[in-house]
Short mmCIF file of C-alpha atoms and ligand atoms in Angstrom, two decimals:
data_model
loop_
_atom_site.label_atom_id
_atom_site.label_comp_id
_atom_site.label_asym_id
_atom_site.label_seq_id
_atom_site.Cartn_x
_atom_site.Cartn_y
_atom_site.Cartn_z
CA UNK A 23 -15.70 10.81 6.02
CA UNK A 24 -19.38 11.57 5.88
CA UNK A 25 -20.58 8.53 5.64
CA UNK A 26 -23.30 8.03 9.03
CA UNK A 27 -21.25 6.35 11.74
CA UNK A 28 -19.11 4.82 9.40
CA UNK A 29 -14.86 5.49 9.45
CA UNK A 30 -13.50 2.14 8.40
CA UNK A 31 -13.94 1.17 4.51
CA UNK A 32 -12.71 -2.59 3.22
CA UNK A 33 -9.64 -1.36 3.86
CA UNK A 34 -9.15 1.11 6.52
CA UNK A 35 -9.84 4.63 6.93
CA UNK A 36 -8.94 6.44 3.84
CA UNK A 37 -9.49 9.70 2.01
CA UNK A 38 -8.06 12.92 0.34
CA UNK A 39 -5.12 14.97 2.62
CA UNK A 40 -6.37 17.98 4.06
CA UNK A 41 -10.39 17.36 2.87
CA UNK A 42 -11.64 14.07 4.62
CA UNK A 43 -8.24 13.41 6.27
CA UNK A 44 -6.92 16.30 7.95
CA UNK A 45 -4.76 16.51 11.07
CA UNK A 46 -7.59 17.59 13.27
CA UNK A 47 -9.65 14.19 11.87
CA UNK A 48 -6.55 12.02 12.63
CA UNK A 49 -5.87 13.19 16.34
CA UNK A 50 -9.55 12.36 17.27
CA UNK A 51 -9.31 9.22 15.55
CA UNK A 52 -5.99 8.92 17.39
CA UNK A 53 -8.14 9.71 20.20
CA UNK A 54 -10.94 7.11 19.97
CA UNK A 55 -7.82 4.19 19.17
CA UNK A 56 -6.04 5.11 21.99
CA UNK A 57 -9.55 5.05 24.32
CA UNK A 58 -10.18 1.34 22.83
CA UNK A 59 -6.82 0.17 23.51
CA UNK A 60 -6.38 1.36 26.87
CA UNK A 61 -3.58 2.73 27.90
CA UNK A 62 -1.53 0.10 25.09
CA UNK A 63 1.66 -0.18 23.32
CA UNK A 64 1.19 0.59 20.06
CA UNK A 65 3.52 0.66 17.17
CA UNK A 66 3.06 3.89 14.82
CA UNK A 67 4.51 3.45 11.60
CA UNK A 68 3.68 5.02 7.90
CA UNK A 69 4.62 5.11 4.31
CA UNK A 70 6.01 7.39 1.97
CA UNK A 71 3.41 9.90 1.25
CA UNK A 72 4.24 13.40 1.52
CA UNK A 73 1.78 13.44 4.45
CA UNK A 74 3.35 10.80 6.68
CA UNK A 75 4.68 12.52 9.15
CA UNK A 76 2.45 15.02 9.77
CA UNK A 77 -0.22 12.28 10.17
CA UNK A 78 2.17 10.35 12.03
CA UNK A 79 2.38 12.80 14.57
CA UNK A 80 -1.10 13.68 15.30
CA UNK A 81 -2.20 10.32 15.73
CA UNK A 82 0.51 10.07 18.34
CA UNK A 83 -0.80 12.84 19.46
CA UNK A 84 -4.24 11.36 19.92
CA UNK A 85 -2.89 7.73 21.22
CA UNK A 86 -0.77 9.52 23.91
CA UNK A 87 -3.25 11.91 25.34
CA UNK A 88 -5.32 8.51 26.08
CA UNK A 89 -2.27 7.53 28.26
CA UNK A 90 -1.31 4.87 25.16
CA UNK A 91 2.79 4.35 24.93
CA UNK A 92 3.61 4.77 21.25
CA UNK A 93 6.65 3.53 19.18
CA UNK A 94 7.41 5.38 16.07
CA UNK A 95 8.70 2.41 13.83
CA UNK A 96 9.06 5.42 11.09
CA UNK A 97 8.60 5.01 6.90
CA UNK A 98 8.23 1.39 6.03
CA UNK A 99 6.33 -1.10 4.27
CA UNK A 100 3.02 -1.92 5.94
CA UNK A 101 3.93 -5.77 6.21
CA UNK A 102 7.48 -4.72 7.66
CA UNK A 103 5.30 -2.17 10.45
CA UNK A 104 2.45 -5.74 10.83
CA UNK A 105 5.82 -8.00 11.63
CA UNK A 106 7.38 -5.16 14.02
CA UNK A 107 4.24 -5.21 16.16
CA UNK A 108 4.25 -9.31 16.30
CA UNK A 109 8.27 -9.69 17.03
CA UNK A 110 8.16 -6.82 19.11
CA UNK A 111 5.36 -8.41 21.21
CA UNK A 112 2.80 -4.93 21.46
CA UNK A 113 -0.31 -4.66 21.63
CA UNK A 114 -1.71 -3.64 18.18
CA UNK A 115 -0.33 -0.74 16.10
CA UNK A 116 -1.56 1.76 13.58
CA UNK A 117 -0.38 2.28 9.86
CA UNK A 118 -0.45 5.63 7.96
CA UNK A 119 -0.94 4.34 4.17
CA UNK A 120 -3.46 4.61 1.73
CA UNK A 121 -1.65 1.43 -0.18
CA UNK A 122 -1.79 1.97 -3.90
CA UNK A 123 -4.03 4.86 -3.97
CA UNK A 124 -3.36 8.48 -5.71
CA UNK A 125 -0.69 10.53 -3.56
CA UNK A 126 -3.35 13.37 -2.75
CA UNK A 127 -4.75 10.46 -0.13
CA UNK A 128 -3.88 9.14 2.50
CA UNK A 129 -5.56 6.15 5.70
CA UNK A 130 -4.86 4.49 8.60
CA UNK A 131 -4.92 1.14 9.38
CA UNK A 132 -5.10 -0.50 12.58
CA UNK A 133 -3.49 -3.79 13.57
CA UNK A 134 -4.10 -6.05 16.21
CA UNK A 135 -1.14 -7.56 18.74
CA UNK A 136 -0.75 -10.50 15.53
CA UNK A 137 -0.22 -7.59 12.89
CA UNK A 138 -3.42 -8.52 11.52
CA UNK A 139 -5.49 -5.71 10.95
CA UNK A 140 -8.49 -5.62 13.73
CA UNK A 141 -11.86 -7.28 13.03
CA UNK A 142 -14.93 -5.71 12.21
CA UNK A 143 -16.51 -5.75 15.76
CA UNK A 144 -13.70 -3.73 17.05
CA UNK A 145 -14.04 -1.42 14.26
CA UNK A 146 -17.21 -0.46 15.70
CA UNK A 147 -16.20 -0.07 19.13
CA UNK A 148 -13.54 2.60 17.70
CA UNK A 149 -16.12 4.11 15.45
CA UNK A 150 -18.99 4.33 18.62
CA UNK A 151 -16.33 6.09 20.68
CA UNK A 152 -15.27 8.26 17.97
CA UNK A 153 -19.08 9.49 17.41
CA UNK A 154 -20.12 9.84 20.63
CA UNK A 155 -16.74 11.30 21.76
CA UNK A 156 -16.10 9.23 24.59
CA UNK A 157 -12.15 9.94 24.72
CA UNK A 158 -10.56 8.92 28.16
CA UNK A 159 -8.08 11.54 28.23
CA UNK A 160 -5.70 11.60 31.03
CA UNK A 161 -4.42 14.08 33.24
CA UNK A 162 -0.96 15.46 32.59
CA UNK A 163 0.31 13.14 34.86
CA UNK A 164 -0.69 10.13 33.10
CA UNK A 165 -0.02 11.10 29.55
CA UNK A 166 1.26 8.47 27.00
CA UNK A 167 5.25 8.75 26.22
CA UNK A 168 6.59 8.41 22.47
CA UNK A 169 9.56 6.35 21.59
CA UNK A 170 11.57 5.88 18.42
CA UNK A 171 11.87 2.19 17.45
CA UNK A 172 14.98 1.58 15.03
CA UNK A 173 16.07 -1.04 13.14
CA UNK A 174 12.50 -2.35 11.82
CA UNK A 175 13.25 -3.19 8.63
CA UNK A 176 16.80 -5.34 9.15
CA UNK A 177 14.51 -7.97 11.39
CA UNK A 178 11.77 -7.76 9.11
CA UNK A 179 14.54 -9.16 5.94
CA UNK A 180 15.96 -11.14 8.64
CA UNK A 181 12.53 -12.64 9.12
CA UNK A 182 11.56 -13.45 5.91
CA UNK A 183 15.28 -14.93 4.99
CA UNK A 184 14.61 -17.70 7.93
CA UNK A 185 11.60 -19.19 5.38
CA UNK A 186 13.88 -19.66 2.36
CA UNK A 187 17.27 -21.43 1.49
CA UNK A 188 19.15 -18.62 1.19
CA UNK A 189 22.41 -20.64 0.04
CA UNK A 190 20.95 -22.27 -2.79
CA UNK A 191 19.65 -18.87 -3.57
CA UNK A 192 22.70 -16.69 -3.62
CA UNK A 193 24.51 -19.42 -5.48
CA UNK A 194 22.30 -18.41 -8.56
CA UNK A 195 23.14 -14.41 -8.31
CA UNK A 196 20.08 -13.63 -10.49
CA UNK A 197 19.82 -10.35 -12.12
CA UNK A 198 16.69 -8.87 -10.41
CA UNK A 199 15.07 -5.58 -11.49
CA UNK A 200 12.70 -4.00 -8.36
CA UNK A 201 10.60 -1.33 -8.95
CA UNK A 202 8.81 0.05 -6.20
CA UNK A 203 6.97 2.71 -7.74
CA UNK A 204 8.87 5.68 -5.22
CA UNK A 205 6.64 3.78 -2.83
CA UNK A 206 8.02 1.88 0.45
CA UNK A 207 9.43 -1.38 -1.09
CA UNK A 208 12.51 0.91 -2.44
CA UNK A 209 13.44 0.48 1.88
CA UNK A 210 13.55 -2.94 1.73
CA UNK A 211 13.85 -4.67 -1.23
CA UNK A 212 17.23 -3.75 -3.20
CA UNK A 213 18.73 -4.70 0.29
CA UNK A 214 16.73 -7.86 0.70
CA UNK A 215 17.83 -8.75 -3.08
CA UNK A 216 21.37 -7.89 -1.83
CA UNK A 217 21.18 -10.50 0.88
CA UNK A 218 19.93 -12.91 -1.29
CA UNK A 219 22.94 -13.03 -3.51
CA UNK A 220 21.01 -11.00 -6.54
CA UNK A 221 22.43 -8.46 -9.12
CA UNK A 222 19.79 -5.93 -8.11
CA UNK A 223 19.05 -2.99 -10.85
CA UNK A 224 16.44 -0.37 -9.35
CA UNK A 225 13.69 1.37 -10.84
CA UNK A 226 11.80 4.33 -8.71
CA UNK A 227 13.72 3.15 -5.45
CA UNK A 228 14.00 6.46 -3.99
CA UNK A 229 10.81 7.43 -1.36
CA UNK A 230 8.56 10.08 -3.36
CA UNK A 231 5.31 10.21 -2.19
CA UNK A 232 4.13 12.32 -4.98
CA UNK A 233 5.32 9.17 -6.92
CA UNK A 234 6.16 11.30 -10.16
CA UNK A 235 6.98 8.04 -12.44
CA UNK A 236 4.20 5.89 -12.16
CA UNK A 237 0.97 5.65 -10.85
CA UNK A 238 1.43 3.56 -7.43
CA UNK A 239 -0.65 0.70 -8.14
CA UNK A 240 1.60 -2.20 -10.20
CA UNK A 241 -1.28 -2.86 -12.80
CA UNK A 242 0.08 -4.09 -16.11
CA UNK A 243 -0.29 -0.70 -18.01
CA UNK A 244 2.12 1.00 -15.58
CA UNK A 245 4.61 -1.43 -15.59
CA UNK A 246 6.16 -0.74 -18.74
CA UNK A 247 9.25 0.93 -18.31
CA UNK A 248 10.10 -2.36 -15.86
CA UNK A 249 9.08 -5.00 -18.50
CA UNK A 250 11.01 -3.13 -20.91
CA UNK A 251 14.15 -3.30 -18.55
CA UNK A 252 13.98 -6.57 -17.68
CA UNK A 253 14.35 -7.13 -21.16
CA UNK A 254 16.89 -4.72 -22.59
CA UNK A 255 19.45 -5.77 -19.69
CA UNK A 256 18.47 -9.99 -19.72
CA UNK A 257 17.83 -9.38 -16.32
CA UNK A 258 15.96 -12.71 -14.82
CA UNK A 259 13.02 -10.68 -13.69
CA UNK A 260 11.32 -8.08 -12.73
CA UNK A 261 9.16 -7.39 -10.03
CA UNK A 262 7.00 -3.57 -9.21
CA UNK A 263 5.74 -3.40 -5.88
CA UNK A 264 2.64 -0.80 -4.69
CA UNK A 265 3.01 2.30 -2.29
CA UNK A 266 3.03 0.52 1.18
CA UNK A 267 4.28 -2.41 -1.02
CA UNK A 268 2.16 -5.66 0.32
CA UNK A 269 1.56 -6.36 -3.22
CA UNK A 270 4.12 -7.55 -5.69
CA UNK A 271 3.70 -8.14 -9.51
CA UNK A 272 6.03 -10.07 -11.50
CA UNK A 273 7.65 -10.16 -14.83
CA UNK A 274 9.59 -12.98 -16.54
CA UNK A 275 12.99 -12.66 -18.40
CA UNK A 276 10.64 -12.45 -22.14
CA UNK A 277 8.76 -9.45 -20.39
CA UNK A 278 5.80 -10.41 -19.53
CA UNK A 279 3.90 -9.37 -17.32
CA UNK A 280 2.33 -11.70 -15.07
CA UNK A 281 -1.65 -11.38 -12.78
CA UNK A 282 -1.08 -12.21 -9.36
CA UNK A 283 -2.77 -15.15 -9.00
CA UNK A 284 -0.56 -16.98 -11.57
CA UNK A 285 2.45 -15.79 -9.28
CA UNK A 286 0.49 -17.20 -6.24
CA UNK A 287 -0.98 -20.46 -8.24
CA UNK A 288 3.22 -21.05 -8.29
CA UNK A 289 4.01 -20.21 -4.85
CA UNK A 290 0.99 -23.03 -4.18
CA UNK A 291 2.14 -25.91 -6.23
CA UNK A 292 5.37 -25.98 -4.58
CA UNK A 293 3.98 -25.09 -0.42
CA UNK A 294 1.84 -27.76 -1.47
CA UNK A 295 4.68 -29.94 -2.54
CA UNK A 296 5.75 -29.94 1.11
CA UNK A 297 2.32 -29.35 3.16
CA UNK A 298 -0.12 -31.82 1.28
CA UNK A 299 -3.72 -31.37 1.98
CA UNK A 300 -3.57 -28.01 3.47
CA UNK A 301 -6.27 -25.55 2.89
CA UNK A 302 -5.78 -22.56 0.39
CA UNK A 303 -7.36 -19.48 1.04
CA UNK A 304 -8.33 -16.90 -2.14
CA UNK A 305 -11.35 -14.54 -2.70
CA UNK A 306 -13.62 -15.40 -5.43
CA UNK A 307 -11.66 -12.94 -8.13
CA UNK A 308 -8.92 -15.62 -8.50
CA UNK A 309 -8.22 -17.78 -11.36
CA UNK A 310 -9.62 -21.24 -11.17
CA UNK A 311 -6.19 -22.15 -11.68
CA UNK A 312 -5.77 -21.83 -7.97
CA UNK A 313 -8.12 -24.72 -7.64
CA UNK A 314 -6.62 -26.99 -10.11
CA UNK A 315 -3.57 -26.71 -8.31
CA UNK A 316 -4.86 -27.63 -5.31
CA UNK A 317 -6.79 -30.43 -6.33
CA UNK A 318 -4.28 -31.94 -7.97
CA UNK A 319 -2.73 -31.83 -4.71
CA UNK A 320 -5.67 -33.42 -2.58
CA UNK A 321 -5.65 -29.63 -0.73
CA UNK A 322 -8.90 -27.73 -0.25
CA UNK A 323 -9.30 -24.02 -1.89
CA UNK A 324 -11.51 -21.37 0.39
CA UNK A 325 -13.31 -19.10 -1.53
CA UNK A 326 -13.88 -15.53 0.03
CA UNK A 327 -15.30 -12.38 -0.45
CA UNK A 328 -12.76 -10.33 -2.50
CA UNK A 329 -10.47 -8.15 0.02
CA UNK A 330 -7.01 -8.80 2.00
CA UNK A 331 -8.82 -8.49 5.47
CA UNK A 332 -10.82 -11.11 5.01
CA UNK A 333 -8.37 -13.56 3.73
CA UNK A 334 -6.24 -12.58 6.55
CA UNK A 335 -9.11 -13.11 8.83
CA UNK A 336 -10.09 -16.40 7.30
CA UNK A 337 -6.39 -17.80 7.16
CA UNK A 338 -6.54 -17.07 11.06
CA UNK A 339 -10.14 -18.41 11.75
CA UNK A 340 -8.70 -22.13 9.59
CA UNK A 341 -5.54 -21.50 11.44
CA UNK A 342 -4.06 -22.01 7.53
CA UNK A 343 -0.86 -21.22 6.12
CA UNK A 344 -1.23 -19.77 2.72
CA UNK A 345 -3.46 -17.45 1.12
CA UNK A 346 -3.48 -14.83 -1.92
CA UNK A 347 -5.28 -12.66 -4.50
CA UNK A 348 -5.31 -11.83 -8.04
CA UNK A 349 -3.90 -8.08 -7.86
CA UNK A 350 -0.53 -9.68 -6.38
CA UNK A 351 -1.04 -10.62 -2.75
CA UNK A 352 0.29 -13.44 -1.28
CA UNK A 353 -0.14 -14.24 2.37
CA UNK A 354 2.31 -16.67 3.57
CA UNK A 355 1.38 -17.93 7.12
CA UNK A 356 4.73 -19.40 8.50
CA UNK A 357 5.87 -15.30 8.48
CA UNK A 358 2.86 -13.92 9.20
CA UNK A 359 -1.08 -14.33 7.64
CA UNK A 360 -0.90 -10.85 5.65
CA UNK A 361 0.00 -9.75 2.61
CA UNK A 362 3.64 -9.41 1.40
CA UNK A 363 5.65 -8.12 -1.65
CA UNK A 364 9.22 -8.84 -0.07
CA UNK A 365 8.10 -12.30 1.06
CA UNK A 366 6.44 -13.06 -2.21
CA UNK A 367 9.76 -11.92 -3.93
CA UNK A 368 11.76 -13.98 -1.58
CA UNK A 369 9.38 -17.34 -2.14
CA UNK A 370 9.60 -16.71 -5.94
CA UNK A 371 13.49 -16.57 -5.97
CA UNK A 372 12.91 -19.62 -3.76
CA UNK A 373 11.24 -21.71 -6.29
CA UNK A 374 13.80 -20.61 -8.99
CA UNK A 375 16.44 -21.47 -7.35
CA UNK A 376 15.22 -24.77 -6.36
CA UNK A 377 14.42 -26.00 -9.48
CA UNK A 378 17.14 -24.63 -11.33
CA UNK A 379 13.81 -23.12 -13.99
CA UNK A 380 13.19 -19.72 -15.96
CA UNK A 381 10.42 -17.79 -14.16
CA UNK A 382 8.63 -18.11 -17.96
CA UNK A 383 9.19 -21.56 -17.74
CA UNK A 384 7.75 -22.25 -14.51
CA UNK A 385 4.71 -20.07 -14.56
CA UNK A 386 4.19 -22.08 -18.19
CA UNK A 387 3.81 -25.27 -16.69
CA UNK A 388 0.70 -24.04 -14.56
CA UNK A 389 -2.88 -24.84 -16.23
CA UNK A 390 -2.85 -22.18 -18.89
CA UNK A 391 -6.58 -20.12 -18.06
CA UNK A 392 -7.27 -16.90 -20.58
CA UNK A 393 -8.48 -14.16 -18.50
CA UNK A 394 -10.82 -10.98 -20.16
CA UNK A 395 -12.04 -8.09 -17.39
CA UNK A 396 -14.13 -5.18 -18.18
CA UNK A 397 -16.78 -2.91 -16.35
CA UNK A 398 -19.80 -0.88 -16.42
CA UNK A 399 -21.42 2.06 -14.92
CA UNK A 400 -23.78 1.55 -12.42
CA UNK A 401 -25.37 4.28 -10.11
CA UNK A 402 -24.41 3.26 -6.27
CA UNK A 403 -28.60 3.40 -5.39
CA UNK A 404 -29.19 0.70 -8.05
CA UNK A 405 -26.39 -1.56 -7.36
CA UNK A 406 -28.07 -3.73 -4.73
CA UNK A 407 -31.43 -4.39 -7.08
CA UNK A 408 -29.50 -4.98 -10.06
CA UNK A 409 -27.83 -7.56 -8.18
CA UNK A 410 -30.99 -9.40 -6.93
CA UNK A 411 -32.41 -9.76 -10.14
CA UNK A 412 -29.43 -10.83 -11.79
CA UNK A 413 -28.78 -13.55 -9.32
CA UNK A 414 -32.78 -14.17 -10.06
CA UNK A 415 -32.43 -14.76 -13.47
CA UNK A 416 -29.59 -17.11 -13.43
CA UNK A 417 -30.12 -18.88 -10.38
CA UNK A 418 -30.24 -22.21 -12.85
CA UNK A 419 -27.38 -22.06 -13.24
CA UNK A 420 -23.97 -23.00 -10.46
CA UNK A 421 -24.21 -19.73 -9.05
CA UNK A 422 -21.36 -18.85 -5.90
CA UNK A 423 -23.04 -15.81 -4.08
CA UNK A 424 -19.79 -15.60 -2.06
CA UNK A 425 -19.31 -12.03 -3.19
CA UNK A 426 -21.60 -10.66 -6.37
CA UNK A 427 -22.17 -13.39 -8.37
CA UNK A 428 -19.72 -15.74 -9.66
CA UNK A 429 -21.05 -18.57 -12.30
CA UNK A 430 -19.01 -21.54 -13.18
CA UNK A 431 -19.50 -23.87 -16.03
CA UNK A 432 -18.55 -27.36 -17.02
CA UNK A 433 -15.71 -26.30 -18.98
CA UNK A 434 -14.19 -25.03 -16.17
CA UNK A 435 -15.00 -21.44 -17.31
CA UNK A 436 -16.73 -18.75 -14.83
CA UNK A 437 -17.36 -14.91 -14.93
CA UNK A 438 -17.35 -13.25 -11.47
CA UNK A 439 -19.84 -10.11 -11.30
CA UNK A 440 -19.27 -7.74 -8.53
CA UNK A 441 -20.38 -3.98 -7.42
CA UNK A 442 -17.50 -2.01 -6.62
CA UNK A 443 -17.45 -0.89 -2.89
CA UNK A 444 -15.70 2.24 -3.80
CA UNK A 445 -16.69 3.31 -7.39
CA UNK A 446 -20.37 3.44 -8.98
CA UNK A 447 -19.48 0.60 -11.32
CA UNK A 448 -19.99 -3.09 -11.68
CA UNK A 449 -16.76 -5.12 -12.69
CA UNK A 450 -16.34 -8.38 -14.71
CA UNK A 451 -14.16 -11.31 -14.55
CA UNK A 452 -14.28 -13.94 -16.93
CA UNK A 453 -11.89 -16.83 -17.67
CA UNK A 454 -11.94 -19.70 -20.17
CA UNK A 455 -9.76 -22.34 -21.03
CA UNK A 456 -9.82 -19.97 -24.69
CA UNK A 457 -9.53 -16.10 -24.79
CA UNK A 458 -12.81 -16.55 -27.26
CA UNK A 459 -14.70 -18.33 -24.27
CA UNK A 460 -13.25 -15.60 -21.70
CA UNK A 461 -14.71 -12.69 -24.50
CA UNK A 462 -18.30 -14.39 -24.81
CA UNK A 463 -18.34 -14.64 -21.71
CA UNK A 464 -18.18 -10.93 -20.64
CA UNK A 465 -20.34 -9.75 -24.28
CA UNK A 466 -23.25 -11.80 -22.67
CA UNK A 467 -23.27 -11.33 -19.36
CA UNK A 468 -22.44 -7.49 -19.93
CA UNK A 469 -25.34 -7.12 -22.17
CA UNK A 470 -27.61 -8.65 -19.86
CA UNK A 471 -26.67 -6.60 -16.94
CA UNK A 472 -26.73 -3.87 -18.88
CA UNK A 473 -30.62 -4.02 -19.56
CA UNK A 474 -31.31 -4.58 -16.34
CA UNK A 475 -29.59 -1.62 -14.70
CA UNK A 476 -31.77 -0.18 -17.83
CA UNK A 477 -34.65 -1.56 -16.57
CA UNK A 478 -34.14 -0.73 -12.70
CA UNK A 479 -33.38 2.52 -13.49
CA UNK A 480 -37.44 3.13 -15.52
MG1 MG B 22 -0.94 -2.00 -0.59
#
């Protein structure tokens, strides 16, 4: 957290237990929450990392000594904690999750009275108070109380059952394999699955937040023990969710595994089926496919920078219904404008059942795209430079500065290339109607970047 005045990353505050987050850190961030809030209800709620609770408890200690009323929704997933804070009508709440990440971290995330996580600007106004350490600690007298809220997680798979048929579901009784990587899905999902009329076979179900059988983020070379399941027992599919499981990645009955995107390119043809002409909302990482969809459709795509805030943010500023990104979010407005693996689970099984169709079958019938990533090094100092005269030398060419530089061609290929925020690299996303397009694609535009991180550097 040294960072000059700076707490809140792209995606929260987050960092390694006991070095940048430790439970002195958290109570004065506690602190500075509960001074910008103001005496608020606030719904506390974590995941299941081995330092939840102690987290848990000194940021309740922070909120309450600014005279802020706290609910302790306990371990769940951080859309299931976002929903609690809407239904239950409070004022904002704050998440203990660092998502995906390795279990030495951990973060907090703070929501507004929607669930959605707070803008910018009010980032700041936590992060000025937090600096200058203007806490408005209470007398005894006025001290903030601390409540247990039960039974979160039955009205968030209550909630999410009220946006699909679940008849014409549960008259199917797929075979579903759900692996939520020891993370927070293993709550919710098995009994979701159960409602829904599946077979449900687990994988990593129990809470572990050392997460001792797979790293926590459902990226294709983790997920093979689930592929390999979903094969061995015919099982319909499977799907792997991350730690605080917002994200869900699928795979079909063959075993393959399937980007996010394609999963929400799927969930779009048929919402679009039934809400013609409504805007879609994606960063500039997702497959064009996304936009072939939608124009076949007469619906409008949004491009934004890449980042689940900001498509949450955006969805709310359009006042828009769907949204979703490549590493498996979708955001499915009529529930609530954030990302969601049990939702996304629950709209896929939706589909399937609908149309009576394999999961391979359907995600077939999309526009086929061939998608090649890679990445180089790039010192953090240079980054900026690099990226100004890269967007210099190309800038013949239809160039979308929404975030890096993303160039699209006539043959409805592109190649995305973006700094990391968090890592001293510089990532690549090409896609091509060919996987030889996708591949000569990243060989030329990696070569050229390459000499002119060379060149920055002389
Ligand atoms: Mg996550």
């Amino acid at each position: 957290m040294s960072k000059e005045n700076r707490l809140f990353g792209t995606n929260g505050i987050r960092g390694v237990v006991n070095q940048d987050l430790t439970p002195e850190f958290v109570a004065k961030v506690g602190c500075a929450i509960g001074t910008f809030y103001k005496g608020a209800q606030l719904i506390v709620g974590y995941d299941g990392r081995t330092s939840n609770i102690m987290f848990a408890h000194a940021m309740t200690s922070g909120l309450t000594a600014t005279g802020c009323t706290v609910y302790d929704v306990g371990a769940a997933p951080t859309p299931a904690v976002q929903y609690s804070v809407k239904h239950h009508k409070m004022d904002g709440g704050v998440i203990i999750t660092a998502s995906h990440n390795p279990p030495e971290y951990n973060g907090i995330k703070v929501t507004a009275s929607d669930g959605v996580e707070i803008p910018r600007e009010d980032e700041i106004k936590i992060e000025n108070i937090y600096f200058k350490e203007k806490f408005a600690l209470k007398e005894y007298s006025k001290i903030g109380q601390a409540h247990v809220l039960p039974g979160i997680l039955d009205e968030y798979i209550e909630a999410i059952k009220t946006h699909v048929d679940v008849a014409a579901i549960q008259k199917r009784h797929y075979h579903v394999i759900a692996d939520p990587g020891n993370g927070t899905g293993g709550l919710v999902a098995p009994y979701l699955l159960r409602d829904l009329g599946c077979r449900i076979t687990a994988l990593n179900a129990n809470l572990d937040g050392t997460f001792p059988n797979r790293p926590s983020e459902p990226r294709p070379e983790n997920l093979g023990d689930l592929a390999t399941a979903v094969k061995t027992l015919g099982a319909d599919f499977g799907v792997a969710y991350d730690g605080d499981a917002d994200r869900a990645i699928f795979v079909d009955e063959t075993g393959e595994i399937h980007p996010g995107d394609q999963t929400f390119a799927l969930v779009e043809k048929f919402f679009l089926k039934e809400h013609k002409r409504e805007t879609i909302v994606t960063p500039v990482s997702s497959s064009f496919v996304v936009k072939e969809i939608a124009d076949s459709y007469g619906a409008k795509v949004v491009w934004t920078k890449v980042g689940s805030t900001t498509v949450s943010m955006m969805m709310k500023k359009l006042k828009t219904k769907l949204g979703g990104e490549e590493n498996g979010g979708v955001f499915y407005g009529p529930h609530q404008p954030v990302r969601d693996g049990a939702m996304t689970t629950a709209l896929v099984l939706n589909i399937m059942a609908k149309t009576g169709k394999k999961l391979s079958r359907l995600l077939g019938e999309l526009p086929q795209y061939f998608i090649e990533k890679d990445k180089i090094e790039c010192p953090n100092n240079l980054k900026e430079p690099v990226l100004e005269a890269f967007a210099d030398s190309v800038k013949n060419l239809n160039v979308d500065k929404t975030d890096g530089v993303k160039l699209l061609f006539e043959d409805k290929s592109s190649i995305l290339i973006r700094p990391s925020g968090t890592e001293p690299i510089y990532r690549f996303y090409a896609e091509g109607k060919t996987r030889q397009r996708a591949t000569q694609l990243i060989e030329k535009y990696k070569t050229q970047l390459s000499a002119l991180i060379k060149k920055t550097k002389a």
